[in-house]
Amino acid sequence: MNFRMVIAIMFLILLLAFGIFQEIYLDKVFSQFDSMLEELTNPPDGKYDLAKTIQVEEWWDKQHSKMEMFLPHLPLNEIAATLGEFKGYVKTEDYESSTAMLTRLMVLSESLSEMSGVRIGNIL
């Protein structure tokens, strides 16, 4: 084999490895985020836990900068902004609006996860 062919094959292997890593990493992050959001739903006393809400927001802030390497910046910012709104509603004990924001977060997470995954609709 000539040198160019070896370089092309090595590049292809690296590209595939990066794609596999990206898919696994994003799946792990979104699964963890979805489970954290699920923990917030249906609180036993009907009131959302502010401490858990802050914990989720801080966790997302840490993940946000890493995920910018793989995903568009705007949807990630939309999740961060919605988390901020959710926290604000929880602080003011506006649980009706909190529920709406939590539902929005779950939908945003699901749609961004689907958008980033390797699916035939995303390839075509």
mmCIF file of N, CA and C in Angstrom:
data_model
loop_
_atom_site.group_PDB
_atom_site.id
_atom_site.type_symbol
_atom_site.label_atom_id
_atom_site.label_comp_id
_atom_site.label_asym_id
_atom_site.label_seq_id
_atom_site.Cartn_x
_atom_site.Cartn_y
_atom_site.Cartn_z
ATOM 1 N N MET A 1 0.838 -1.182 0.000
ATOM 2 C CA MET A 1 0.000 0.000 0.000
ATOM 3 C C MET A 1 0.877 1.238 0.000
ATOM 4 N N ASN A 2 0.366 2.224 -0.664
ATOM 5 C CA ASN A 2 1.175 3.432 -0.673
ATOM 6 C C ASN A 2 0.854 4.297 0.558
ATOM 7 N N PHE A 3 1.679 5.267 0.774
ATOM 8 C CA PHE A 3 1.623 6.115 1.961
ATOM 9 C C PHE A 3 0.292 6.866 2.073
ATOM 10 N N ARG A 4 -0.227 7.365 0.970
ATOM 11 C CA ARG A 4 -1.485 8.119 0.986
ATOM 12 C C ARG A 4 -2.660 7.242 1.408
ATOM 13 N N MET A 5 -2.650 6.009 0.967
ATOM 14 C CA MET A 5 -3.721 5.081 1.327
ATOM 15 C C MET A 5 -3.695 4.801 2.831
ATOM 16 N N VAL A 6 -2.517 4.629 3.386
ATOM 17 C CA VAL A 6 -2.378 4.380 4.823
ATOM 18 C C VAL A 6 -2.888 5.581 5.619
ATOM 19 N N ILE A 7 -2.514 6.771 5.191
ATOM 20 C CA ILE A 7 -2.972 7.990 5.859
ATOM 21 C C ILE A 7 -4.492 8.096 5.775
ATOM 22 N N ALA A 8 -5.071 7.819 4.615
ATOM 23 C CA ALA A 8 -6.522 7.893 4.439
ATOM 24 C C ALA A 8 -7.238 6.891 5.344
ATOM 25 N N ILE A 9 -6.711 5.686 5.441
ATOM 26 C CA ILE A 9 -7.317 4.663 6.303
ATOM 27 C C ILE A 9 -7.209 5.065 7.772
ATOM 28 N N MET A 10 -6.058 5.590 8.162
ATOM 29 C CA MET A 10 -5.884 6.041 9.549
ATOM 30 C C MET A 10 -6.853 7.183 9.870
ATOM 31 N N PHE A 11 -7.007 8.096 8.938
ATOM 32 C CA PHE A 11 -7.931 9.211 9.130
ATOM 33 C C PHE A 11 -9.365 8.699 9.263
ATOM 34 N N LEU A 12 -9.744 7.746 8.444
ATOM 35 C CA LEU A 12 -11.076 7.162 8.497
ATOM 36 C C LEU A 12 -11.316 6.472 9.841
ATOM 37 N N ILE A 13 -10.333 5.745 10.324
ATOM 38 C CA ILE A 13 -10.450 5.069 11.620
ATOM 39 C C ILE A 13 -10.614 6.087 12.744
ATOM 40 N N LEU A 14 -9.824 7.155 12.706
ATOM 41 C CA LEU A 14 -9.947 8.205 13.722
ATOM 42 C C LEU A 14 -11.317 8.879 13.666
ATOM 43 N N LEU A 15 -11.801 9.120 12.470
ATOM 44 C CA LEU A 15 -13.109 9.745 12.295
ATOM 45 C C LEU A 15 -14.223 8.851 12.846
ATOM 46 N N LEU A 16 -14.151 7.567 12.561
ATOM 47 C CA LEU A 16 -15.140 6.624 13.086
ATOM 48 C C LEU A 16 -15.066 6.530 14.608
ATOM 49 N N ALA A 17 -13.854 6.496 15.145
ATOM 50 C CA ALA A 17 -13.678 6.425 16.597
ATOM 51 C C ALA A 17 -14.263 7.666 17.270
ATOM 52 N N PHE A 18 -14.021 8.829 16.684
ATOM 53 C CA PHE A 18 -14.571 10.066 17.234
ATOM 54 C C PHE A 18 -16.098 10.040 17.186
ATOM 55 N N GLY A 19 -16.664 9.569 16.097
ATOM 56 C CA GLY A 19 -18.120 9.480 15.968
ATOM 57 C C GLY A 19 -18.730 8.538 16.988
ATOM 58 N N ILE A 20 -18.081 7.409 17.209
ATOM 59 C CA ILE A 20 -18.566 6.449 18.205
ATOM 60 C C ILE A 20 -18.474 7.047 19.605
ATOM 61 N N PHE A 21 -17.344 7.695 19.903
ATOM 62 C CA PHE A 21 -17.181 8.348 21.203
ATOM 63 C C PHE A 21 -18.263 9.401 21.412
ATOM 64 N N GLN A 22 -18.505 10.207 20.397
ATOM 65 C CA GLN A 22 -19.518 11.262 20.488
ATOM 66 C C GLN A 22 -20.888 10.674 20.779
ATOM 67 N N GLU A 23 -21.256 9.634 20.068
ATOM 68 C CA GLU A 23 -22.562 9.012 20.249
ATOM 69 C C GLU A 23 -22.708 8.462 21.668
ATOM 70 N N ILE A 24 -21.693 7.768 22.156
ATOM 71 C CA ILE A 24 -21.740 7.194 23.505
ATOM 72 C C ILE A 24 -21.788 8.298 24.559
ATOM 73 N N TYR A 25 -20.944 9.305 24.402
ATOM 74 C CA TYR A 25 -20.877 10.395 25.379
ATOM 75 C C TYR A 25 -22.200 11.153 25.462
ATOM 76 N N LEU A 26 -22.746 11.548 24.314
ATOM 77 C CA LEU A 26 -23.994 12.311 24.320
ATOM 78 C C LEU A 26 -25.159 11.480 24.845
ATOM 79 N N ASP A 27 -25.181 10.198 24.507
ATOM 80 C CA ASP A 27 -26.233 9.324 25.017
ATOM 81 C C ASP A 27 -26.160 9.247 26.541
ATOM 82 N N LYS A 28 -24.953 9.131 27.067
ATOM 83 C CA LYS A 28 -24.754 9.067 28.522
ATOM 84 C C LYS A 28 -25.202 10.364 29.194
ATOM 85 N N VAL A 29 -24.810 11.502 28.637
ATOM 86 C CA VAL A 29 -25.160 12.801 29.221
ATOM 87 C C VAL A 29 -26.669 13.012 29.197
ATOM 88 N N PHE A 30 -27.306 12.754 28.063
ATOM 89 C CA PHE A 30 -28.745 12.980 27.984
ATOM 90 C C PHE A 30 -29.526 11.983 28.836
ATOM 91 N N SER A 31 -29.045 10.756 28.958
ATOM 92 C CA SER A 31 -29.708 9.790 29.840
ATOM 93 C C SER A 31 -29.643 10.258 31.285
ATOM 94 N N GLN A 32 -28.478 10.744 31.675
ATOM 95 C CA GLN A 32 -28.309 11.243 33.036
ATOM 96 C C GLN A 32 -29.182 12.482 33.269
ATOM 97 N N PHE A 33 -29.211 13.383 32.304
ATOM 98 C CA PHE A 33 -30.023 14.599 32.423
ATOM 99 C C PHE A 33 -31.504 14.247 32.513
ATOM 100 N N ASP A 34 -31.952 13.326 31.668
ATOM 101 C CA ASP A 34 -33.355 12.911 31.691
ATOM 102 C C ASP A 34 -33.728 12.283 33.030
ATOM 103 N N SER A 35 -32.830 11.485 33.597
ATOM 104 C CA SER A 35 -33.137 10.871 34.892
ATOM 105 C C SER A 35 -33.171 11.923 36.001
ATOM 106 N N MET A 36 -32.313 12.943 35.907
ATOM 107 C CA MET A 36 -32.348 14.025 36.894
ATOM 108 C C MET A 36 -33.657 14.807 36.788
ATOM 109 N N LEU A 37 -34.101 15.060 35.571
ATOM 110 C CA LEU A 37 -35.377 15.758 35.385
ATOM 111 C C LEU A 37 -36.539 14.900 35.873
ATOM 112 N N GLU A 38 -36.447 13.609 35.620
ATOM 113 C CA GLU A 38 -37.500 12.688 36.058
ATOM 114 C C GLU A 38 -37.618 12.678 37.583
ATOM 115 N N GLU A 39 -36.479 12.790 38.273
ATOM 116 C CA GLU A 39 -36.495 12.848 39.737
ATOM 117 C C GLU A 39 -37.244 14.076 40.243
ATOM 118 N N LEU A 40 -37.211 15.147 39.457
ATOM 119 C CA LEU A 40 -37.888 16.379 39.867
ATOM 120 C C LEU A 40 -39.398 16.318 39.663
ATOM 121 N N THR A 41 -39.856 15.476 38.755
ATOM 122 C CA THR A 41 -41.293 15.420 38.466
ATOM 123 C C THR A 41 -42.040 14.748 39.611
ATOM 124 N N ASN A 42 -43.281 15.126 39.746
ATOM 125 C CA ASN A 42 -44.183 14.571 40.759
ATOM 126 C C ASN A 42 -43.584 14.568 42.165
ATOM 127 N N PRO A 43 -43.266 15.747 42.690
ATOM 128 C CA PRO A 43 -42.740 15.793 44.054
ATOM 129 C C PRO A 43 -43.804 15.315 45.039
ATOM 130 N N PRO A 44 -43.393 14.661 46.124
ATOM 131 C CA PRO A 44 -44.367 14.064 47.045
ATOM 132 C C PRO A 44 -45.340 15.078 47.660
ATOM 133 N N ASP A 45 -44.874 16.260 47.973
ATOM 134 C CA ASP A 45 -45.746 17.256 48.604
ATOM 135 C C ASP A 45 -46.276 18.290 47.608
ATOM 136 N N GLY A 46 -46.014 18.075 46.327
ATOM 137 C CA GLY A 46 -46.475 19.003 45.302
ATOM 138 C C GLY A 46 -45.576 20.208 45.110
ATOM 139 N N LYS A 47 -44.478 20.264 45.859
ATOM 140 C CA LYS A 47 -43.546 21.389 45.763
ATOM 141 C C LYS A 47 -42.208 20.872 45.252
ATOM 142 N N TYR A 48 -41.659 21.574 44.282
ATOM 143 C CA TYR A 48 -40.370 21.178 43.729
ATOM 144 C C TYR A 48 -39.258 21.507 44.716
ATOM 145 N N ASP A 49 -38.240 20.665 44.744
ATOM 146 C CA ASP A 49 -37.106 20.826 45.655
ATOM 147 C C ASP A 49 -36.101 21.798 45.037
ATOM 148 N N LEU A 50 -35.919 22.950 45.679
ATOM 149 C CA LEU A 50 -35.008 23.971 45.167
ATOM 150 C C LEU A 50 -33.566 23.473 45.151
ATOM 151 N N ALA A 51 -33.166 22.730 46.174
ATOM 152 C CA ALA A 51 -31.788 22.225 46.235
ATOM 153 C C ALA A 51 -31.497 21.294 45.064
ATOM 154 N N LYS A 52 -32.440 20.413 44.749
ATOM 155 C CA LYS A 52 -32.256 19.510 43.604
ATOM 156 C C LYS A 52 -32.234 20.293 42.295
ATOM 157 N N THR A 53 -33.072 21.318 42.225
ATOM 158 C CA THR A 53 -33.121 22.155 41.027
ATOM 159 C C THR A 53 -31.779 22.836 40.793
ATOM 160 N N ILE A 54 -31.203 23.383 41.848
ATOM 161 C CA ILE A 54 -29.893 24.033 41.749
ATOM 162 C C ILE A 54 -28.827 23.011 41.376
ATOM 163 N N GLN A 55 -28.922 21.826 41.944
ATOM 164 C CA GLN A 55 -27.966 20.757 41.632
ATOM 165 C C GLN A 55 -28.023 20.393 40.145
ATOM 166 N N VAL A 56 -29.220 20.286 39.592
ATOM 167 C CA VAL A 56 -29.381 19.971 38.162
ATOM 168 C C VAL A 56 -28.809 21.102 37.314
ATOM 169 N N GLU A 57 -29.083 22.345 37.695
ATOM 170 C CA GLU A 57 -28.582 23.487 36.933
ATOM 171 C C GLU A 57 -27.052 23.538 36.955
ATOM 172 N N GLU A 58 -26.443 23.299 38.111
ATOM 173 C CA GLU A 58 -24.979 23.296 38.205
ATOM 174 C C GLU A 58 -24.382 22.157 37.388
ATOM 175 N N TRP A 59 -25.031 21.000 37.427
ATOM 176 C CA TRP A 59 -24.554 19.862 36.639
ATOM 177 C C TRP A 59 -24.614 20.201 35.152
ATOM 178 N N TRP A 60 -25.715 20.809 34.717
ATOM 179 C CA TRP A 60 -25.857 21.168 33.303
ATOM 180 C C TRP A 60 -24.790 22.172 32.884
ATOM 181 N N ASP A 61 -24.510 23.147 33.745
ATOM 182 C CA ASP A 61 -23.488 24.147 33.424
ATOM 183 C C ASP A 61 -22.127 23.489 33.181
ATOM 184 N N LYS A 62 -21.802 22.456 33.948
ATOM 185 C CA LYS A 62 -20.537 21.735 33.752
ATOM 186 C C LYS A 62 -20.538 20.979 32.422
ATOM 187 N N GLN A 63 -21.670 20.387 32.085
ATOM 188 C CA GLN A 63 -21.762 19.599 30.849
ATOM 189 C C GLN A 63 -21.826 20.487 29.612
ATOM 190 N N HIS A 64 -22.405 21.662 29.768
ATOM 191 C CA HIS A 64 -22.646 22.574 28.649
ATOM 192 C C HIS A 64 -21.373 22.853 27.849
ATOM 193 N N SER A 65 -20.300 23.193 28.535
ATOM 194 C CA SER A 65 -19.069 23.549 27.815
ATOM 195 C C SER A 65 -18.484 22.356 27.060
ATOM 196 N N LYS A 66 -18.627 21.161 27.608
ATOM 197 C CA LYS A 66 -18.126 19.963 26.924
ATOM 198 C C LYS A 66 -18.987 19.631 25.706
ATOM 199 N N MET A 67 -20.281 19.815 25.859
ATOM 200 C CA MET A 67 -21.198 19.445 24.786
ATOM 201 C C MET A 67 -21.143 20.412 23.610
ATOM 202 N N GLU A 68 -20.604 21.608 23.832
ATOM 203 C CA GLU A 68 -20.476 22.572 22.734
ATOM 204 C C GLU A 68 -19.559 22.063 21.628
ATOM 205 N N MET A 69 -18.707 21.089 21.939
ATOM 206 C CA MET A 69 -17.837 20.511 20.914
ATOM 207 C C MET A 69 -18.632 19.672 19.919
ATOM 208 N N PHE A 70 -19.785 19.163 20.356
ATOM 209 C CA PHE A 70 -20.539 18.218 19.544
ATOM 210 C C PHE A 70 -21.871 18.755 19.025
ATOM 211 N N LEU A 71 -22.435 19.723 19.716
ATOM 212 C CA LEU A 71 -23.791 20.173 19.405
ATOM 213 C C LEU A 71 -23.832 21.672 19.143
ATOM 214 N N PRO A 72 -24.859 22.133 18.434
ATOM 215 C CA PRO A 72 -25.000 23.575 18.210
ATOM 216 C C PRO A 72 -25.186 24.321 19.534
ATOM 217 N N HIS A 73 -24.647 25.500 19.585
ATOM 218 C CA HIS A 73 -24.640 26.302 20.808
ATOM 219 C C HIS A 73 -26.044 26.756 21.214
ATOM 220 N N LEU A 74 -26.866 27.129 20.260
ATOM 221 C CA LEU A 74 -28.178 27.701 20.550
ATOM 222 C C LEU A 74 -29.101 26.759 21.337
ATOM 223 N N PRO A 75 -29.280 25.501 20.932
ATOM 224 C CA PRO A 75 -30.151 24.621 21.723
ATOM 225 C C PRO A 75 -29.619 24.375 23.140
ATOM 226 N N LEU A 76 -28.305 24.339 23.284
ATOM 227 C CA LEU A 76 -27.730 24.164 24.619
ATOM 228 C C LEU A 76 -28.034 25.374 25.493
ATOM 229 N N ASN A 77 -27.947 26.561 24.911
ATOM 230 C CA ASN A 77 -28.288 27.778 25.650
ATOM 231 C C ASN A 77 -29.772 27.821 25.998
ATOM 232 N N GLU A 78 -30.597 27.296 25.108
ATOM 233 C CA GLU A 78 -32.035 27.275 25.372
ATOM 234 C C GLU A 78 -32.346 26.404 26.587
ATOM 235 N N ILE A 79 -31.658 25.278 26.699
ATOM 236 C CA ILE A 79 -31.847 24.424 27.875
ATOM 237 C C ILE A 79 -31.366 25.148 29.128
ATOM 238 N N ALA A 80 -30.208 25.800 29.046
ATOM 239 C CA ALA A 80 -29.682 26.531 30.202
ATOM 240 C C ALA A 80 -30.637 27.650 30.624
ATOM 241 N N ALA A 81 -31.181 28.378 29.662
ATOM 242 C CA ALA A 81 -32.111 29.468 29.977
ATOM 243 C C ALA A 81 -33.400 28.927 30.584
ATOM 244 N N THR A 82 -33.889 27.827 30.058
ATOM 245 C CA THR A 82 -35.110 27.229 30.588
ATOM 246 C C THR A 82 -34.879 26.698 31.997
ATOM 247 N N LEU A 83 -33.698 26.147 32.248
ATOM 248 C CA LEU A 83 -33.358 25.723 33.612
ATOM 249 C C LEU A 83 -33.373 26.915 34.566
ATOM 250 N N GLY A 84 -32.858 28.045 34.109
ATOM 251 C CA GLY A 84 -32.882 29.254 34.931
ATOM 252 C C GLY A 84 -34.301 29.715 35.227
ATOM 253 N N GLU A 85 -35.162 29.663 34.213
ATOM 254 C CA GLU A 85 -36.569 30.024 34.423
ATOM 255 C C GLU A 85 -37.227 29.067 35.404
ATOM 256 N N PHE A 86 -36.951 27.778 35.229
ATOM 257 C CA PHE A 86 -37.515 26.762 36.123
ATOM 258 C C PHE A 86 -37.096 27.039 37.566
ATOM 259 N N LYS A 87 -35.813 27.317 37.769
ATOM 260 C CA LYS A 87 -35.313 27.609 39.117
ATOM 261 C C LYS A 87 -36.000 28.853 39.686
ATOM 262 N N GLY A 88 -36.182 29.866 38.858
ATOM 263 C CA GLY A 88 -36.859 31.079 39.309
ATOM 264 C C GLY A 88 -38.289 30.814 39.750
ATOM 265 N N TYR A 89 -39.005 30.006 38.991
ATOM 266 C CA TYR A 89 -40.378 29.671 39.361
ATOM 267 C C TYR A 89 -40.421 28.836 40.636
ATOM 268 N N VAL A 90 -39.452 27.942 40.804
ATOM 269 C CA VAL A 90 -39.402 27.135 42.026
ATOM 270 C C VAL A 90 -39.126 28.040 43.227
ATOM 271 N N LYS A 91 -38.204 28.995 43.070
ATOM 272 C CA LYS A 91 -37.886 29.926 44.167
ATOM 273 C C LYS A 91 -39.110 30.729 44.594
ATOM 274 N N THR A 92 -39.895 31.172 43.618
ATOM 275 C CA THR A 92 -41.078 31.985 43.935
ATOM 276 C C THR A 92 -42.305 31.126 44.228
ATOM 277 N N GLU A 93 -42.109 29.824 44.231
ATOM 278 C CA GLU A 93 -43.166 28.850 44.519
ATOM 279 C C GLU A 93 -44.342 28.954 43.546
ATOM 280 N N ASP A 94 -44.038 29.279 42.308
ATOM 281 C CA ASP A 94 -45.035 29.275 41.237
ATOM 282 C C ASP A 94 -44.965 27.893 40.582
ATOM 283 N N TYR A 95 -45.634 26.940 41.210
ATOM 284 C CA TYR A 95 -45.481 25.546 40.804
ATOM 285 C C TYR A 95 -46.185 25.224 39.490
ATOM 286 N N GLU A 96 -47.193 25.993 39.143
ATOM 287 C CA GLU A 96 -47.854 25.773 37.854
ATOM 288 C C GLU A 96 -46.895 26.106 36.710
ATOM 289 N N SER A 97 -46.231 27.248 36.811
ATOM 290 C CA SER A 97 -45.251 27.633 35.792
ATOM 291 C C SER A 97 -44.031 26.721 35.839
ATOM 292 N N SER A 98 -43.669 26.276 37.039
ATOM 293 C CA SER A 98 -42.539 25.349 37.185
ATOM 294 C C SER A 98 -42.798 24.062 36.419
ATOM 295 N N THR A 99 -44.019 23.578 36.530
ATOM 296 C CA THR A 99 -44.381 22.342 35.829
ATOM 297 C C THR A 99 -44.272 22.530 34.319
ATOM 298 N N ALA A 100 -44.707 23.680 33.835
ATOM 299 C CA ALA A 100 -44.608 23.962 32.400
ATOM 300 C C ALA A 100 -43.145 24.007 31.956
ATOM 301 N N MET A 101 -42.288 24.632 32.747
ATOM 302 C CA MET A 101 -40.866 24.720 32.398
ATOM 303 C C MET A 101 -40.195 23.353 32.462
ATOM 304 N N LEU A 102 -40.579 22.541 33.440
ATOM 305 C CA LEU A 102 -40.004 21.203 33.548
ATOM 306 C C LEU A 102 -40.405 20.349 32.348
ATOM 307 N N THR A 103 -41.645 20.467 31.937
ATOM 308 C CA THR A 103 -42.101 19.747 30.743
ATOM 309 C C THR A 103 -41.331 20.218 29.516
ATOM 310 N N ARG A 104 -41.128 21.517 29.418
ATOM 311 C CA ARG A 104 -40.359 22.066 28.293
ATOM 312 C C ARG A 104 -38.926 21.534 28.303
ATOM 313 N N LEU A 105 -38.319 21.464 29.478
ATOM 314 C CA LEU A 105 -36.958 20.922 29.583
ATOM 315 C C LEU A 105 -36.895 19.481 29.094
ATOM 316 N N MET A 106 -37.887 18.698 29.469
ATOM 317 C CA MET A 106 -37.900 17.291 29.055
ATOM 318 C C MET A 106 -38.035 17.170 27.537
ATOM 319 N N VAL A 107 -38.870 18.002 26.946
ATOM 320 C CA VAL A 107 -39.052 17.980 25.490
ATOM 321 C C VAL A 107 -37.783 18.458 24.787
ATOM 322 N N LEU A 108 -37.173 19.531 25.295
ATOM 323 C CA LEU A 108 -35.925 20.027 24.703
ATOM 324 C C LEU A 108 -34.827 18.971 24.770
ATOM 325 N N SER A 109 -34.719 18.313 25.900
ATOM 326 C CA SER A 109 -33.701 17.278 26.059
ATOM 327 C C SER A 109 -33.924 16.131 25.079
ATOM 328 N N GLU A 110 -35.159 15.704 24.975
ATOM 329 C CA GLU A 110 -35.476 14.606 24.056
ATOM 330 C C GLU A 110 -35.193 14.987 22.606
ATOM 331 N N SER A 111 -35.607 16.190 22.213
ATOM 332 C CA SER A 111 -35.416 16.588 20.818
ATOM 333 C C SER A 111 -33.941 16.808 20.492
ATOM 334 N N LEU A 112 -33.179 17.365 21.413
ATOM 335 C CA LEU A 112 -31.751 17.570 21.170
ATOM 336 C C LEU A 112 -31.012 16.238 21.133
ATOM 337 N N SER A 113 -31.424 15.319 21.980
ATOM 338 C CA SER A 113 -30.826 13.983 21.971
ATOM 339 C C SER A 113 -31.089 13.280 20.642
ATOM 340 N N GLU A 114 -32.311 13.380 20.153
ATOM 341 C CA GLU A 114 -32.648 12.762 18.867
ATOM 342 C C GLU A 114 -31.930 13.448 17.713
ATOM 343 N N MET A 115 -31.784 14.767 17.810
ATOM 344 C CA MET A 115 -31.119 15.522 16.750
ATOM 345 C C MET A 115 -29.641 15.144 16.643
ATOM 346 N N SER A 116 -29.031 14.831 17.761
ATOM 347 C CA SER A 116 -27.596 14.566 17.764
ATOM 348 C C SER A 116 -27.252 13.114 17.476
ATOM 349 N N GLY A 117 -28.218 12.232 17.558
ATOM 350 C CA GLY A 117 -27.943 10.812 17.398
ATOM 351 C C GLY A 117 -27.726 10.393 15.957
ATOM 352 N N VAL A 118 -27.143 9.216 15.810
ATOM 353 C CA VAL A 118 -26.936 8.642 14.478
ATOM 354 C C VAL A 118 -28.228 7.926 14.098
ATOM 355 N N ARG A 119 -29.007 8.586 13.270
ATOM 356 C CA ARG A 119 -30.272 8.050 12.797
ATOM 357 C C ARG A 119 -30.374 8.325 11.305
ATOM 358 N N ILE A 120 -31.129 7.506 10.625
ATOM 359 C CA ILE A 120 -31.229 7.641 9.176
ATOM 360 C C ILE A 120 -31.792 9.014 8.794
ATOM 361 N N GLY A 121 -32.724 9.541 9.595
ATOM 362 C CA GLY A 121 -33.285 10.859 9.311
ATOM 363 C C GLY A 121 -32.268 11.978 9.443
ATOM 364 N N ASN A 122 -31.295 11.798 10.313
ATOM 365 C CA ASN A 122 -30.257 12.812 10.493
ATOM 366 C C ASN A 122 -29.183 12.726 9.415
ATOM 367 N N ILE A 123 -29.059 11.570 8.808
ATOM 368 C CA ILE A 123 -28.023 11.372 7.792
ATOM 369 C C ILE A 123 -28.501 11.859 6.427
ATOM 370 N N LEU A 124 -29.765 11.574 6.107
ATOM 371 C CA LEU A 124 -30.297 11.946 4.789
ATOM 372 C C LEU A 124 -30.571 13.399 4.666
#
